[in-house]
Tab-separated table of C-alpha atoms in Angstrom:
chain	number	residue	atom	x	y	z
A	143	MET	CA	-15.772	24.066	-3.213
A	144	PRO	CA	-13.175	26.284	-1.310
A	145	GLU	CA	-14.133	26.053	2.349
A	146	GLY	CA	-12.477	28.222	4.892
A	147	SER	CA	-8.693	29.067	5.667
A	148	ALA	CA	-6.321	26.493	4.760
A	149	GLY	CA	-4.661	27.719	8.349
A	150	SER	CA	-6.047	25.751	11.873
A	151	THR	CA	-6.060	27.963	15.538
A	152	SER	CA	-5.088	25.383	18.376
A	153	SER	CA	-5.222	26.579	22.426
A	154	PRO	CA	-2.068	25.940	24.705
A	155	GLY	CA	-3.402	22.483	24.852
A	156	PRO	CA	-5.922	20.881	26.636
A	157	ARG	CA	-7.002	20.904	30.590
A	158	SER	CA	-6.119	18.174	33.148
A	159	ARG	CA	-8.875	15.430	33.028
A	160	GLU	CA	-9.807	16.363	29.427
A	161	PRO	CA	-13.426	14.991	28.151
A	162	GLU	CA	-13.348	11.613	25.693
A	163	VAL	CA	-13.668	12.691	21.787
A	164	ARG	CA	-15.229	10.445	19.537
A	165	ALA	CA	-15.092	10.882	15.551
A	166	TYR	CA	-16.146	9.080	12.906
A	167	ALA	CA	-14.948	8.611	8.943
A	168	PRO	CA	-16.388	6.341	6.176
A	169	GLY	CA	-15.062	4.414	3.372
A	170	ARG	CA	-15.495	5.158	0.420
A	171	VAL	CA	-16.165	3.197	-3.283
A	172	ASN	CA	-15.062	5.037	-6.458
A	173	LEU	CA	-17.689	4.892	-8.960
A	174	ILE	CA	-15.283	5.752	-11.794
A	175	GLY	CA	-11.719	7.585	-12.532
A	176	GLU	CA	-9.221	5.559	-11.126
A	177	HIS	CA	-5.215	6.901	-10.730
A	178	THR	CA	-6.455	10.095	-11.659
A	179	ASP	CA	-6.080	11.927	-8.459
A	180	TYR	CA	-2.475	12.008	-8.706
A	181	ASN	CA	-2.479	13.068	-12.200
A	182	ASP	CA	-4.579	16.491	-11.045
A	183	GLY	CA	-7.351	14.555	-13.050
A	184	LEU	CA	-10.974	13.582	-12.360
A	185	ALA	CA	-12.891	11.705	-10.031
A	186	LEU	CA	-16.792	9.985	-8.885
A	187	SER	CA	-17.142	8.736	-5.833
A	188	ILE	CA	-19.138	8.354	-2.741
A	189	ALA	CA	-18.543	7.973	0.917
A	190	LEU	CA	-20.356	4.351	2.510
A	191	GLN	CA	-22.385	3.642	5.209
A	192	LEU	CA	-19.268	2.053	6.696
A	193	GLY	CA	-16.683	4.013	8.813
A	194	THR	CA	-14.229	3.723	11.198
A	195	THR	CA	-15.149	5.568	14.958
A	196	VAL	CA	-12.050	6.629	17.120
A	197	SER	CA	-12.600	7.547	20.718
A	198	PHE	CA	-9.940	9.161	22.095
A	199	ARG	CA	-9.077	10.445	26.274
A	200	PRO	CA	-6.406	12.886	26.165
A	201	ASP	CA	-3.927	12.620	29.291
A	202	PRO	CA	-2.159	16.085	29.394
A	203	ALA	CA	0.614	14.193	31.083
A	204	ALA	CA	1.181	11.487	28.526
A	205	GLU	CA	4.522	11.163	26.275
A	206	SER	CA	2.167	9.008	23.569
A	207	VAL	CA	-0.727	7.847	22.245
A	208	VAL	CA	-1.525	4.611	23.567
A	209	VAL	CA	-4.131	2.871	20.394
A	210	SER	CA	-6.216	-0.032	20.649
A	211	SER	CA	-8.147	-1.290	17.401
A	212	ASP	CA	-10.540	-3.947	16.013
A	213	LEU	CA	-8.668	-3.724	12.962
A	214	ALA	CA	-5.555	-5.546	13.721
A	215	PRO	CA	-4.721	-7.548	17.313
A	216	GLY	CA	-2.944	-5.710	19.836
A	217	ARG	CA	-1.704	-2.570	20.679
A	218	ALA	CA	0.540	-0.282	20.149
A	219	GLY	CA	2.119	3.124	21.198
A	220	VAL	CA	2.613	6.038	19.299
A	221	PRO	CA	5.308	8.989	20.623
A	222	ILE	CA	3.672	12.113	20.097
A	223	ASP	CA	7.009	13.157	18.757
A	224	THR	CA	7.213	10.368	16.001
A	225	ALA	CA	8.813	11.226	12.890
A	226	PRO	CA	9.130	9.246	9.190
A	227	ASP	CA	12.171	7.680	8.651
A	228	ASP	CA	13.624	10.977	6.503
A	229	ASP	CA	13.338	12.718	9.564
A	230	ALA	CA	14.533	10.178	12.351
A	231	ALA	CA	16.646	12.207	14.034
A	232	HIS	CA	13.754	14.429	15.409
A	233	GLY	CA	11.624	11.529	16.921
A	234	THR	CA	10.061	7.321	16.756
A	235	ARG	CA	9.104	6.026	13.806
A	236	VAL	CA	5.903	3.593	14.310
A	237	THR	CA	5.618	0.545	11.840
A	238	GLY	CA	2.516	-1.673	11.331
A	239	TRP	CA	-1.033	-0.777	11.225
A	240	ALA	CA	-0.436	2.017	13.659
A	241	SER	CA	1.822	3.662	11.540
A	242	TYR	CA	-1.502	5.671	10.090
A	243	VAL	CA	-2.143	7.019	13.469
A	244	ALA	CA	1.766	8.371	14.124
A	245	GLY	CA	1.557	9.175	10.259
A	246	CYS	CA	-1.765	11.447	11.776
A	247	VAL	CA	0.135	12.424	15.070
A	248	TRP	CA	3.267	13.822	12.744
A	249	ALA	CA	1.520	15.279	9.754
A	250	LEU	CA	-0.933	17.204	12.026
A	251	ARG	CA	1.953	18.557	14.446
A	252	GLU	CA	4.045	19.583	10.663
A	253	HIS	CA	0.899	21.858	10.361
A	254	GLY	CA	0.966	23.403	13.717
A	255	VAL	CA	-1.154	21.293	16.131
A	256	ARG	CA	0.736	19.201	18.651
A	257	ALA	CA	-1.523	16.441	19.737
A	258	PRO	CA	-1.607	15.688	22.818
A	259	GLY	CA	-1.161	11.728	24.298
A	260	GLY	CA	-3.905	9.655	25.854
A	261	ARG	CA	-5.644	6.381	24.907
A	262	MET	CA	-7.608	5.913	21.586
A	263	ALA	CA	-9.523	3.158	21.138
A	264	ILE	CA	-10.385	2.265	17.401
A	265	ARG	CA	-13.169	0.572	15.851
A	266	SER	CA	-14.132	-0.173	12.031
A	267	ASP	CA	-16.445	-1.984	9.803
A	268	VAL	CA	-14.758	-0.857	6.553
A	269	PRO	CA	-13.059	-4.248	4.963
A	270	VAL	CA	-9.372	-3.963	4.877
A	271	GLY	CA	-7.718	-4.681	1.815
A	272	ALA	CA	-11.208	-4.028	0.059
A	273	GLY	CA	-10.189	-1.043	-1.914
A	274	LEU	CA	-12.786	1.030	0.112
A	275	SER	CA	-10.272	3.144	1.500
A	276	SER	CA	-10.166	1.749	5.127
A	277	SER	CA	-6.887	3.610	5.745
A	278	ALA	CA	-8.363	6.819	4.858
A	279	ALA	CA	-11.235	6.476	7.180
A	280	LEU	CA	-8.886	5.886	9.662
A	281	GLU	CA	-6.538	8.750	8.493
A	282	CYS	CA	-9.759	11.194	8.860
A	283	ALA	CA	-11.311	9.990	11.948
A	284	VAL	CA	-7.959	10.216	13.522
A	285	LEU	CA	-7.557	13.664	12.909
A	286	HIS	CA	-10.755	14.681	13.911
A	287	ALA	CA	-10.380	12.998	16.942
A	288	LEU	CA	-6.829	14.683	17.683
A	289	ALA	CA	-7.572	17.894	16.237
A	290	ALA	CA	-10.797	18.478	18.830
A	291	ALA	CA	-8.459	17.077	21.468
A	292	ALA	CA	-6.055	19.905	20.750
A	293	GLU	CA	-8.898	22.254	20.208
A	294	ALA	CA	-7.631	23.458	16.862
A	295	THR	CA	-10.241	24.071	13.971
A	296	VAL	CA	-9.212	22.872	10.726
A	297	ASP	CA	-11.134	22.547	7.250
A	298	ARG	CA	-12.006	19.519	5.514
A	299	ARG	CA	-9.338	20.090	2.694
A	300	THR	CA	-6.682	21.124	4.873
A	301	LEU	CA	-7.538	17.861	6.847
A	302	ALA	CA	-7.538	15.778	3.647
A	303	LEU	CA	-4.538	17.338	2.953
A	304	ILE	CA	-2.622	16.248	6.465
A	305	ALA	CA	-4.267	12.555	6.111
A	306	GLN	CA	-2.712	12.756	2.398
A	307	ARG	CA	0.868	13.589	3.854
A	308	ALA	CA	0.593	11.346	6.815
A	309	GLU	CA	-0.081	8.503	4.057
A	310	ASN	CA	2.437	9.597	1.710
A	311	ARG	CA	5.575	10.632	3.805
A	312	TYR	CA	4.804	8.571	7.039
A	313	VAL	CA	3.197	5.258	5.947
A	314	GLY	CA	5.001	5.392	2.006
A	315	ALA	CA	2.069	5.008	0.083
A	316	PRO	CA	1.909	7.300	-2.987
A	317	THR	CA	-1.749	7.854	-3.144
A	318	GLY	CA	-3.383	10.718	-4.173
A	319	LEU	CA	-6.604	12.684	-2.469
A	320	LEU	CA	-9.465	10.671	-3.900
A	321	ASP	CA	-9.793	8.822	-0.546
A	322	GLN	CA	-9.504	11.378	1.587
A	323	LEU	CA	-11.760	13.916	-0.166
A	324	SER	CA	-14.154	11.498	-0.107
A	325	SER	CA	-14.284	10.509	3.177
A	326	LEU	CA	-14.165	13.962	4.466
A	327	TYR	CA	-16.804	15.457	2.001
A	328	GLY	CA	-19.225	12.530	1.899
A	329	ALA	CA	-23.076	13.444	2.042
A	330	ASP	CA	-26.109	11.464	1.755
A	331	GLY	CA	-27.411	10.325	-1.657
A	332	THR	CA	-25.225	12.359	-2.953
A	333	ALA	CA	-22.081	11.728	-5.199
A	334	LEU	CA	-18.806	14.050	-5.522
A	335	LEU	CA	-17.134	15.087	-8.487
A	336	LEU	CA	-14.298	15.893	-7.870
A	337	ASP	CA	-11.491	17.754	-9.382
A	338	PHE	CA	-7.688	17.138	-8.037
A	339	ARG	CA	-6.572	20.124	-9.897
A	340	SER	CA	-8.513	22.560	-8.483
A	341	LEU	CA	-9.333	20.555	-5.051
A	342	GLN	CA	-13.094	21.623	-5.896
A	343	VAL	CA	-15.871	19.165	-4.775
A	344	THR	CA	-19.356	19.066	-6.753
A	345	PRO	CA	-22.066	17.315	-5.533
A	346	VAL	CA	-24.104	15.180	-7.830
A	347	PRO	CA	-27.296	13.657	-6.552
A	348	VAL	CA	-27.414	10.092	-6.844
A	349	THR	CA	-30.785	9.328	-8.862
A	350	LEU	CA	-30.909	5.511	-9.933
A	351	GLY	CA	-34.303	5.105	-10.140
A	352	GLY	CA	-34.812	1.218	-8.883
A	353	ALA	CA	-31.534	0.539	-9.746
A	354	VAL	CA	-28.825	-0.712	-7.102
A	355	LEU	CA	-25.249	-0.108	-6.626
A	356	LEU	CA	-23.478	-3.294	-5.259
A	357	VAL	CA	-19.516	-3.798	-3.867
A	358	ILE	CA	-18.303	-7.253	-4.749
A	359	ASP	CA	-15.354	-7.577	-2.672
A	360	SER	CA	-12.914	-10.219	-4.614
A	361	ARG	CA	-11.277	-11.012	-0.687
A	362	SER	CA	-8.029	-10.528	-2.700
A	363	PRO	CA	-6.535	-7.727	-0.733
A	364	HIS	CA	-4.717	-4.889	-2.307
A	365	ARG	CA	-1.892	-3.266	-1.244
A	366	ASN	CA	-1.084	0.140	-2.414
A	367	ALA	CA	2.526	0.619	-0.847
A	368	ASP	CA	3.290	-2.271	-3.165
A	369	GLY	CA	5.746	-1.227	-6.218
A	370	GLU	CA	2.749	-1.694	-9.110
A	371	TYR	CA	1.345	1.190	-7.893
A	372	ARG	CA	4.236	3.063	-7.476
A	373	ARG	CA	5.530	2.300	-10.917
A	374	ARG	CA	2.207	3.206	-12.390
A	375	ARG	CA	2.510	6.863	-10.908
A	376	ALA	CA	6.457	6.974	-11.746
A	377	ALA	CA	4.838	6.289	-15.310
A	378	CYS	CA	2.305	9.146	-15.652
A	379	GLU	CA	4.740	11.521	-14.153
A	380	ASP	CA	7.154	10.331	-17.083
A	381	ALA	CA	4.578	10.628	-20.043
A	382	ALA	CA	3.613	14.428	-18.504
A	383	ARG	CA	7.505	15.081	-18.466
A	384	ARG	CA	8.043	14.114	-22.066
A	385	LEU	CA	4.785	15.896	-23.332
A	386	SER	CA	5.890	19.151	-21.951
A	387	ALA	CA	3.194	19.399	-19.134
A	388	PRO	CA	2.955	19.798	-15.260
A	389	SER	CA	0.774	16.663	-15.033
A	390	LEU	CA	-1.408	14.869	-17.256
A	391	ARG	CA	-4.338	17.067	-16.710
A	392	TYR	CA	-2.748	19.569	-18.678
A	393	VAL	CA	-2.234	17.670	-21.947
A	394	ARG	CA	-5.178	17.406	-24.484
A	395	ASP	CA	-7.277	14.578	-25.018
A	396	ASP	CA	-5.417	12.424	-27.414
A	397	GLY	CA	-2.025	14.078	-26.540
A	398	TRP	CA	-1.030	10.513	-25.461
A	399	ARG	CA	-0.602	9.930	-29.270
A	400	ALA	CA	2.518	11.948	-28.942
A	401	LEU	CA	4.368	9.526	-26.743
A	402	ARG	CA	6.425	7.094	-28.498
A	403	ASP	CA	7.070	4.724	-25.981
A	404	ASP	CA	4.015	2.032	-25.955
A	405	GLU	CA	3.847	1.577	-22.069
A	406	LEU	CA	3.584	5.437	-21.480
A	407	ARG	CA	1.072	5.731	-24.599
A	408	ARG	CA	-1.148	3.219	-23.127
A	409	ARG	CA	-0.765	4.346	-19.156
A	410	ALA	CA	-1.158	8.395	-20.461
A	411	ARG	CA	-4.242	7.131	-22.790
A	412	HIS	CA	-5.939	5.792	-19.688
A	413	VAL	CA	-6.114	8.812	-17.627
A	414	LEU	CA	-7.031	11.166	-20.368
A	415	THR	CA	-9.846	8.686	-21.603
A	416	GLU	CA	-10.546	8.308	-17.487
A	417	ASN	CA	-11.727	12.381	-17.015
A	418	ARG	CA	-13.856	12.416	-19.971
A	419	ARG	CA	-15.652	9.144	-18.800
A	420	VAL	CA	-15.995	10.843	-15.429
A	421	LEU	CA	-17.254	13.790	-16.683
A	422	ASP	CA	-19.823	11.769	-18.863
A	423	ALA	CA	-20.827	9.513	-16.062
A	424	ALA	CA	-21.314	12.719	-14.006
A	425	GLN	CA	-23.905	14.118	-16.194
A	426	ALA	CA	-25.433	10.451	-16.958
A	427	LEU	CA	-25.948	9.714	-12.951
A	428	ARG	CA	-28.139	13.608	-13.186
A	429	ASN	CA	-30.140	12.186	-15.631
A	430	GLY	CA	-30.988	9.037	-13.788
A	431	ASP	CA	-29.541	7.214	-17.436
A	432	CYS	CA	-28.185	3.982	-15.883
A	433	THR	CA	-27.468	2.702	-19.108
A	434	ARG	CA	-24.844	5.028	-20.024
A	435	PHE	CA	-23.619	5.081	-16.655
A	436	GLY	CA	-23.319	1.393	-17.155
A	437	GLU	CA	-21.222	1.746	-20.659
A	438	LEU	CA	-18.856	4.251	-18.973
A	439	MET	CA	-17.977	1.654	-15.718
A	440	ASN	CA	-17.563	-1.163	-18.453
A	441	GLN	CA	-15.385	1.153	-20.696
A	442	SER	CA	-13.541	2.266	-17.619
A	443	HIS	CA	-12.702	-1.703	-16.632
A	444	HIS	CA	-11.618	-2.084	-19.996
A	445	SER	CA	-8.929	0.691	-19.977
A	446	MET	CA	-7.705	-0.413	-16.544
A	447	ARG	CA	-7.139	-4.210	-17.659
A	448	ALA	CA	-5.870	-3.484	-21.054
A	449	ASP	CA	-4.283	0.141	-20.813
A	450	PHE	CA	-2.954	0.799	-16.979
A	451	GLU	CA	-3.043	-3.261	-16.288
A	452	ILE	CA	-4.013	-3.116	-12.924
A	453	THR	CA	-7.161	-5.795	-12.907
A	454	THR	CA	-6.646	-9.259	-11.817
A	455	PRO	CA	-7.985	-12.841	-13.965
A	456	GLY	CA	-9.954	-12.632	-10.438
A	457	ILE	CA	-11.479	-9.009	-10.445
A	458	ASP	CA	-12.349	-9.723	-14.361
A	459	ARG	CA	-13.892	-12.612	-14.080
A	460	ILE	CA	-16.317	-10.845	-11.326
A	461	ALA	CA	-16.704	-8.096	-13.367
A	462	GLU	CA	-17.843	-10.392	-16.331
A	463	THR	CA	-19.931	-12.228	-14.219
A	464	ALA	CA	-21.989	-9.171	-12.547
A	465	ARG	CA	-22.617	-8.274	-16.500
A	466	ASP	CA	-23.685	-11.452	-17.685
A	467	LEU	CA	-26.071	-11.762	-14.856
A	468	GLY	CA	-27.820	-8.269	-15.879
A	469	ALA	CA	-25.649	-5.708	-14.762
A	470	PHE	CA	-25.499	-2.133	-16.516
A	471	GLY	CA	-21.963	-2.487	-16.106
A	472	ALA	CA	-19.372	-3.454	-13.710
A	473	ARG	CA	-15.586	-1.969	-13.178
A	474	MET	CA	-12.799	-2.555	-10.723
A	475	THR	CA	-12.547	0.210	-7.990
A	476	GLY	CA	-9.390	1.027	-5.891
A	477	GLY	CA	-5.917	1.431	-6.162
A	478	GLY	CA	-5.524	-2.243	-8.102
A	479	PHE	CA	-4.213	-5.521	-7.904
A	480	GLY	CA	-7.303	-7.166	-6.018
A	481	GLY	CA	-9.544	-5.503	-4.214
A	482	SER	CA	-13.047	-4.846	-5.252
A	483	VAL	CA	-15.482	-4.520	-8.024
A	484	VAL	CA	-18.772	-1.740	-8.249
A	485	ALA	CA	-21.439	-2.687	-9.978
A	486	LEU	CA	-24.734	-0.764	-10.934
A	487	ALA	CA	-27.742	-3.161	-11.870
A	488	PRO	CA	-31.351	-3.328	-12.230
A	489	ALA	CA	-33.306	-4.727	-8.975
A	490	GLU	CA	-34.066	-8.345	-10.100
A	491	ALA	CA	-30.033	-8.640	-11.617
A	492	ALA	CA	-29.098	-7.257	-8.616
A	493	MET	CA	-30.621	-10.038	-6.608
A	494	ARG	CA	-29.761	-12.732	-8.785
A	495	ILE	CA	-25.987	-11.260	-8.609
A	496	GLU	CA	-26.469	-11.248	-4.486
A	497	SER	CA	-27.527	-14.926	-4.957
A	498	THR	CA	-25.552	-16.673	-7.978
A	499	LEU	CA	-22.474	-14.570	-8.284
A	500	PRO	CA	-20.370	-15.724	-5.654
A	501	GLY	CA	-20.615	-19.609	-6.236
A	502	LEU	CA	-19.881	-18.613	-9.726
A	503	VAL	CA	-16.469	-17.473	-8.882
A	504	ALA	CA	-15.835	-20.203	-6.150
A	505	ASP	CA	-16.305	-22.912	-8.782
A	506	ALA	CA	-13.687	-20.982	-11.136
A	507	GLY	CA	-11.270	-21.599	-8.140
A	508	ASP	CA	-11.089	-17.848	-6.901
A	509	PRO	CA	-11.735	-17.126	-3.394
A	510	ARG	CA	-15.508	-16.760	-2.866
A	511	PRO	CA	-16.583	-13.250	-3.146
A	512	THR	CA	-19.017	-10.849	-0.994
A	513	VAL	CA	-21.609	-9.043	-2.434
A	514	ILE	CA	-23.005	-5.875	-0.352
A	515	ARG	CA	-25.299	-3.229	-1.266
A	516	VAL	CA	-24.057	0.205	-0.677
A	517	ARG	CA	-25.766	4.109	-1.094
A	518	PRO	CA	-23.919	7.471	-0.634
A	519	GLY	CA	-23.511	8.030	3.355
A	520	ALA	CA	-22.340	11.029	5.555
A	521	GLY	CA	-19.158	12.155	5.950
A	522	ALA	CA	-16.427	12.541	8.345
A	523	GLY	CA	-16.887	14.267	11.683
A	524	PRO	CA	-16.982	14.595	15.373
A	525	VAL	CA	-19.787	12.367	16.583
A	526	MET	CA	-19.842	13.076	20.663
A	527	ALA	CA	-18.163	14.759	23.570
A	528	GLN	CA	-18.490	13.090	26.743
């Protein structure tokens, strides 16, 4: 859904004794459509009612943003001239958890908005490493706060692209736009059908009757910057090249059959069949058909396990146990190699999953997972100014 101009406007800079600005951005859970974003594909996600709040007090005389956070111990300083490694001659690069803040400072400056120095406090209740996009929640909240402090107006789509550039170029995680679009466009009671070729966001009412959405955190963190995620993306790009397509989105549904390399065939098959499952799942959600939605979730998990090979034995056990306890469907959500499972269950089965699944998984020798009920929440934006 196009929104405004891709550009931004800014004033010469903050006045002295600027008031504090606050911004909030939620995490997200992807209902279906994994590793489709960087393939120009489709996904169906919701913003969570869990998120990150940033409080920022600009200081016109400061040459850095001093950050304190409960995401990690201690503080960090982010020079306002920070730059990624391949542009280090133009500034100082920041590492560790503060690199997400530094990436936002850099990417916003590259867009033409120079963030002021000052002091920033970060508070978050999105579990780190659970596959619920704690990093995008941080990026989107930081960007909203910095843009407000710089008196700049940037539309949501452009903010998503700036956040993605910060994560890709500065942090070094080769992610797509799923997380940022979900955080920025979230709406109460609404799922988001995301088209990563057009960047259109279509709201889909969440009609579940008495069914419940559950997120089951495996307590086995995933790390998007690790090599396996990067290798999956490279394989998809290789498959598209061999099929003479700009991306896998431009390949017909059964186009994977033309690939001779078995690994590339399976990687492409996951993406192409996942795009179809997303469209079918959106229609099932509109119809309130929880049984069909659950079937598609199960098919998606099987595809991630067999074709894309991004699940783990512990994640598979959680999904299978949730289904055994009565869920309509359960699938891994997030980049993979750990993280969380999302399940859709009737109310009675949801209670069994909450009470029984953690013990069953722990008895099997895996970390004891946590189970929370989730529903679609509001998207990112300013909170208040004082």
